[in-house]
CSV table of C-alpha atoms in Angstrom, one decimal:
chain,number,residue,atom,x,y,z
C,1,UNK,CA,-15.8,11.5,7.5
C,2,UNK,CA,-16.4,11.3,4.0
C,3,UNK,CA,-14.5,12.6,1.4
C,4,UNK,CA,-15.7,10.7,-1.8
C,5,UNK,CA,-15.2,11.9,-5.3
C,6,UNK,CA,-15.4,15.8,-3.6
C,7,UNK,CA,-11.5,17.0,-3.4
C,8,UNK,CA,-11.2,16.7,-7.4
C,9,UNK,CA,-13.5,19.2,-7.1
C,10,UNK,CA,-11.0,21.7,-5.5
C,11,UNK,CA,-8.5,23.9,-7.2
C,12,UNK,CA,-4.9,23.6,-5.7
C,13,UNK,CA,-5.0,27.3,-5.3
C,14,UNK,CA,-7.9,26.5,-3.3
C,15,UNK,CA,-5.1,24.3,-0.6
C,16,UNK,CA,-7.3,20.8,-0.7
C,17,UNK,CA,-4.3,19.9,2.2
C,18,UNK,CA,-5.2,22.5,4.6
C,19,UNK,CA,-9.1,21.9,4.2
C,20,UNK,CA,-7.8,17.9,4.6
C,21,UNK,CA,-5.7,19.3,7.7
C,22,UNK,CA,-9.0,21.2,9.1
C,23,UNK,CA,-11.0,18.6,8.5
C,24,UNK,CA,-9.1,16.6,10.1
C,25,UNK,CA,-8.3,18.9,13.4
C,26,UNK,CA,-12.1,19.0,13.9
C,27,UNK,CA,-12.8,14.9,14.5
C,28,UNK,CA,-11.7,13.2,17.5
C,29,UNK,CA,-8.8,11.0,17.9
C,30,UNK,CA,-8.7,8.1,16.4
C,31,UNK,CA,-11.4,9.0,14.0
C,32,UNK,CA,-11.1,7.8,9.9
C,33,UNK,CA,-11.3,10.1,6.7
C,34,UNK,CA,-12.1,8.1,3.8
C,35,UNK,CA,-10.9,9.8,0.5
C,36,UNK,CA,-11.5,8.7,-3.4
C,37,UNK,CA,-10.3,11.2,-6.3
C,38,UNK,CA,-10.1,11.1,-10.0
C,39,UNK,CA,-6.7,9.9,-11.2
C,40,UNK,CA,-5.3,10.5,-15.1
C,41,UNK,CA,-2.6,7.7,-13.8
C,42,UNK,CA,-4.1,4.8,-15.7
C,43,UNK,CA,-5.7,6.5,-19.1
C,44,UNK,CA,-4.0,9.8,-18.9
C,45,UNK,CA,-5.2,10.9,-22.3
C,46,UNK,CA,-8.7,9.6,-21.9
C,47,UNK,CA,-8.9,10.9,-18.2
C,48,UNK,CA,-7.3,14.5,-19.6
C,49,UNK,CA,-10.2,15.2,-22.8
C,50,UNK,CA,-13.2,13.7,-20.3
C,51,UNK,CA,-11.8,16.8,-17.6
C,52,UNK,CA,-11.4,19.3,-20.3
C,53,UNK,CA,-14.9,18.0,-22.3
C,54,UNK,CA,-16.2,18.6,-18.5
C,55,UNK,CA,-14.8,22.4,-17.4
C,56,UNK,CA,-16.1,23.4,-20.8
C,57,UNK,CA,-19.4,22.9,-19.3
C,58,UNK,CA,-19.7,23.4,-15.7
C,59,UNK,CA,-18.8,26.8,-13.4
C,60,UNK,CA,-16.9,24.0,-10.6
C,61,UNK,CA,-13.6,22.0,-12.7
C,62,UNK,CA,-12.4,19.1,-11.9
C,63,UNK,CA,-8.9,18.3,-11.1
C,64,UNK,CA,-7.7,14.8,-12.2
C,65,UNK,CA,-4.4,14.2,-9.2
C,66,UNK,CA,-1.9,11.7,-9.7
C,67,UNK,CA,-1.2,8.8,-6.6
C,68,UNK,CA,1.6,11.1,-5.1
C,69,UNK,CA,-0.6,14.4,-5.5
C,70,UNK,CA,-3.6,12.3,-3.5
C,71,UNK,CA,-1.1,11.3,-0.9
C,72,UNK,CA,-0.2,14.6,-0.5
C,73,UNK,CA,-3.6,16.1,0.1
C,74,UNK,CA,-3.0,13.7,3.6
C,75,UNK,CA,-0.3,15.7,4.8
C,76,UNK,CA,1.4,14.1,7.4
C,77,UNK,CA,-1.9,12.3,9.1
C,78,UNK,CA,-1.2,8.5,9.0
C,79,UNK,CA,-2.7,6.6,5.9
C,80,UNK,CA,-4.3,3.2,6.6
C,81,UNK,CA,-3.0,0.3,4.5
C,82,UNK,CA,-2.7,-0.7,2.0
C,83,UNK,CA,-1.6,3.2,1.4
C,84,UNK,CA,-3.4,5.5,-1.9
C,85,UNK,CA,-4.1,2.5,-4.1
C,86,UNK,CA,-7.2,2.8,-6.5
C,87,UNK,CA,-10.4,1.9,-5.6
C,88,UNK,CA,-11.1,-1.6,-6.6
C,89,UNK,CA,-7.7,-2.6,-4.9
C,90,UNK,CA,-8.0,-0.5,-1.7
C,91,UNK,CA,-10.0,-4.1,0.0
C,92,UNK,CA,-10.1,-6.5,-2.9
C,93,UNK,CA,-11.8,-9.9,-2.4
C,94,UNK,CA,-9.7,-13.0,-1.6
C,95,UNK,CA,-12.2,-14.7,-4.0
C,96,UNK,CA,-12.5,-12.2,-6.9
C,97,UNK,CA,-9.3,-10.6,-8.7
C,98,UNK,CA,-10.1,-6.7,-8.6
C,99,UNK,CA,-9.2,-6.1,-12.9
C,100,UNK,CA,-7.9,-3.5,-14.1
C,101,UNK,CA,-7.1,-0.3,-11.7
C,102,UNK,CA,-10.2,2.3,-12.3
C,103,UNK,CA,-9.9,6.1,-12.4
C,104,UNK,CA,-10.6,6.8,-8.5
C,105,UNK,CA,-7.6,7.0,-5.7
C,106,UNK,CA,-8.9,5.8,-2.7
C,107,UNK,CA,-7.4,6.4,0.8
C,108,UNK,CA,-8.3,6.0,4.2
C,109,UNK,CA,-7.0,8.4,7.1
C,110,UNK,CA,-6.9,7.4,10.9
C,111,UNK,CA,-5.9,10.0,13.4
C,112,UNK,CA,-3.5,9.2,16.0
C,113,UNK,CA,-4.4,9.0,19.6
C,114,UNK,CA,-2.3,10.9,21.6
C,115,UNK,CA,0.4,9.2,23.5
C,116,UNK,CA,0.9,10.1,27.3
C,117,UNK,CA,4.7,11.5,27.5
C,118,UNK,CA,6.2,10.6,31.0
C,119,UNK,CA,8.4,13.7,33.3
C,120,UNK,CA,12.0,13.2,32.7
C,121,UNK,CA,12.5,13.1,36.2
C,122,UNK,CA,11.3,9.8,37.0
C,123,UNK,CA,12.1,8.1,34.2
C,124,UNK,CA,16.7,8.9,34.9
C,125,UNK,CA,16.0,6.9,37.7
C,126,UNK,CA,14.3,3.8,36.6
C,127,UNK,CA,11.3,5.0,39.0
C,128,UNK,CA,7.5,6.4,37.8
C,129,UNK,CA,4.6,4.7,37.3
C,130,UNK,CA,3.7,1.5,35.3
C,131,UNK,CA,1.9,4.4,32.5
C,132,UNK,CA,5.2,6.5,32.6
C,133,UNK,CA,7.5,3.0,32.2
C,134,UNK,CA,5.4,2.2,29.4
C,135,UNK,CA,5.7,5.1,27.6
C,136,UNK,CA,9.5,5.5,28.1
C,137,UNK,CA,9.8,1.8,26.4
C,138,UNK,CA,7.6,3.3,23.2
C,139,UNK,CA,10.0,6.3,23.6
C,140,UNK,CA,13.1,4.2,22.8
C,141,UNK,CA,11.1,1.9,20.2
C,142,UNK,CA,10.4,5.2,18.6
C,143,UNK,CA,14.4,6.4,18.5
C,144,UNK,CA,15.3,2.7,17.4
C,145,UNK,CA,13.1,3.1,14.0
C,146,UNK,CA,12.3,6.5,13.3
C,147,UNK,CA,11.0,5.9,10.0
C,148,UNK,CA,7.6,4.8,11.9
C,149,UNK,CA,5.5,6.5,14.7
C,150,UNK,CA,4.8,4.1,17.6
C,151,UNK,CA,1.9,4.0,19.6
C,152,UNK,CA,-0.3,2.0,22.1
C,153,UNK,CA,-4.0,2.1,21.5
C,154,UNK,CA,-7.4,0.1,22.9
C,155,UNK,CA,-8.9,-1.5,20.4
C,156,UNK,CA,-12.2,-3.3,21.0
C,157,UNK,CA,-10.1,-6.7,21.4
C,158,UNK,CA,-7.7,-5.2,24.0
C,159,UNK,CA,-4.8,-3.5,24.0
C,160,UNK,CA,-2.5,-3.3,20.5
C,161,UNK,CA,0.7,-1.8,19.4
C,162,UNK,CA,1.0,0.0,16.0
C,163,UNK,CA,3.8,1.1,14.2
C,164,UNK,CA,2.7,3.2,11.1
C,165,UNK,CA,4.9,4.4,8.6
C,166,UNK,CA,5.9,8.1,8.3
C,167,UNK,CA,6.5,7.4,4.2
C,168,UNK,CA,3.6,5.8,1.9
C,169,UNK,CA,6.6,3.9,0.4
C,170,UNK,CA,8.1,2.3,3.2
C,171,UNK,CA,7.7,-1.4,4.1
C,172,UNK,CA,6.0,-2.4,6.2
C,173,UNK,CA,3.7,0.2,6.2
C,174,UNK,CA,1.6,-1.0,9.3
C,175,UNK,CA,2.4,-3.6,11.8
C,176,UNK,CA,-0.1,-4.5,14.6
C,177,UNK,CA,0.6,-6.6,17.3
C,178,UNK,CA,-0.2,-7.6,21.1
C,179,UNK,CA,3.7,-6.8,22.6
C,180,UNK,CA,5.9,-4.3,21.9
C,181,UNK,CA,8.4,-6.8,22.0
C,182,UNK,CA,6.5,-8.5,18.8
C,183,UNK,CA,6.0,-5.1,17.4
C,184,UNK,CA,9.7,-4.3,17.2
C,185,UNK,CA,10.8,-8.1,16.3
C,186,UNK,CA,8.5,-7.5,13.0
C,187,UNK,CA,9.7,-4.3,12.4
C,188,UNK,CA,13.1,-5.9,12.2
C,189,UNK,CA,16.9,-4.3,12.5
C,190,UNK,CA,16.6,-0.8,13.3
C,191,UNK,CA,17.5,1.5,10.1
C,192,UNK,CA,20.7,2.0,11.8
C,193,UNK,CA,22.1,-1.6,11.6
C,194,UNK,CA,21.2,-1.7,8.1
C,195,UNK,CA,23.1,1.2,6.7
C-alpha cells in the first residue's frame, strides 16, 4: 500500500495512527506500507512559511511532522530498515552520495506473519512436534532479547529468521539470517548480561 505524500494531509485530530493501524489490519500478513511525509526537520523556518503560505489557500492543510511524529503514525507495526530516514537516504546508491536530506520522511512498514504458538503441555516434557519444538526455541530467543520480536518466515530463497527491533533507535534494528543460532550470535549478549 501506498501512502506517499498523503498523511501530511491529515489533521492529528483526524488520528493519522489509527487510519495507519486500519490500514494496516485490512492487508494480509506480511504485506508493506510505504510512507513519505513533509518534514520541517531540515529547514524548519522555510518548511513552516511554505505550510502557512499553503493553508492560506487551500480548504485541506498540510501538516509538516517531525522524524519521531512520522514514526509514531507506525504505531507499533515493525518498520523496515533503515528506520524513518528521509527520502533520498531511505535506499541511497552505493555509487552516488544521496546530498543533502530533502523535506520528505520516508518509511516502509512490513506486517508480521503470525507465529504458530505451541500447547504447553508438550513442550514441559521435551515432547511435540518438530513445528511446536521450533517455536518453543523462538519462544526462549524471544525472552533472551526482548527488545526485538523474533520470527521465522519463507522467503522466496527459503526459510529465514528475523529479529526486528521493537524501538526505531535500537541497534541493530533488523538482523536476517538462515539459523536461529546465527540469528541470536548477531544479536549478541542478551540485554541482561549487559546491565
Amino acid at each position: 500500500m501506498l501512502l506517499l505524500a498523503l498523511l501530511h494531509f491529515v489533521a492529528d485530530d483526524e488520528d493519522p495512527a489509527g487510519i495507519v493501524a486500519k490500514l494496516a489490519a485490512a492487508l494480509a500478513p506480511g504485506s508493506l506500507i510505504a510512507i513519505s511525509h513533509l518534514t520541517g526537520d531540515f529547514a524548519p523556518e522555510e518548511i513552516a512559511a511554505g505550510a502557512a503560505a499553503y493553508n492560506a489557500r487551500v480548504p485541506v492543510h498540510v501538516h509538516p511532522r517531525s522524524r519521531d511524529q512520522v514514526a509514531a503514525l507506525c504505531g507499533a507495526l515493525p518498520v523496515e530498515y533503515p528506520g524513518v530516514v528521509p527520502v533520498n537516504y531511505w535506499m541511497p546508491s552505493l555509487r552516488d552520495t544521496p546530498g543533502p536530506a530533502v523535506d520528505l520522511h520516508a518509511a516502509v512498514i512490513r506486517l508480521p506473519h503470525p507465529v504458530s504458538r505451541p500447547g504447553a503441555a508438550g513442550l514441559a516434557h521435551g515432547v511435540g512436534t518438530g513445528e511446536e519444538q521450533e517455536a518453543a526455541e523462538l519462544d526462549r530467543a524471544a525472552a533472551r532479547f526482548p527488545d526485538h520480536e523474533i520470527t521465522r518466515e519463507h522467503t522466496g530463497a527459503g526459510r529465514a529468521y528475523v529479529a526486528r527491533a521493537r524501538d526505531l533507535a535500537t541497534s541493530p534494528y533488523l538482523v536476517m539470517t538462515s539459523s536461529l543460532e546465527q540469528l541470536c550470535t548477531r544479536l549478541g549478549p542478551p540485554r541482561s548480561t549487559l546491565e
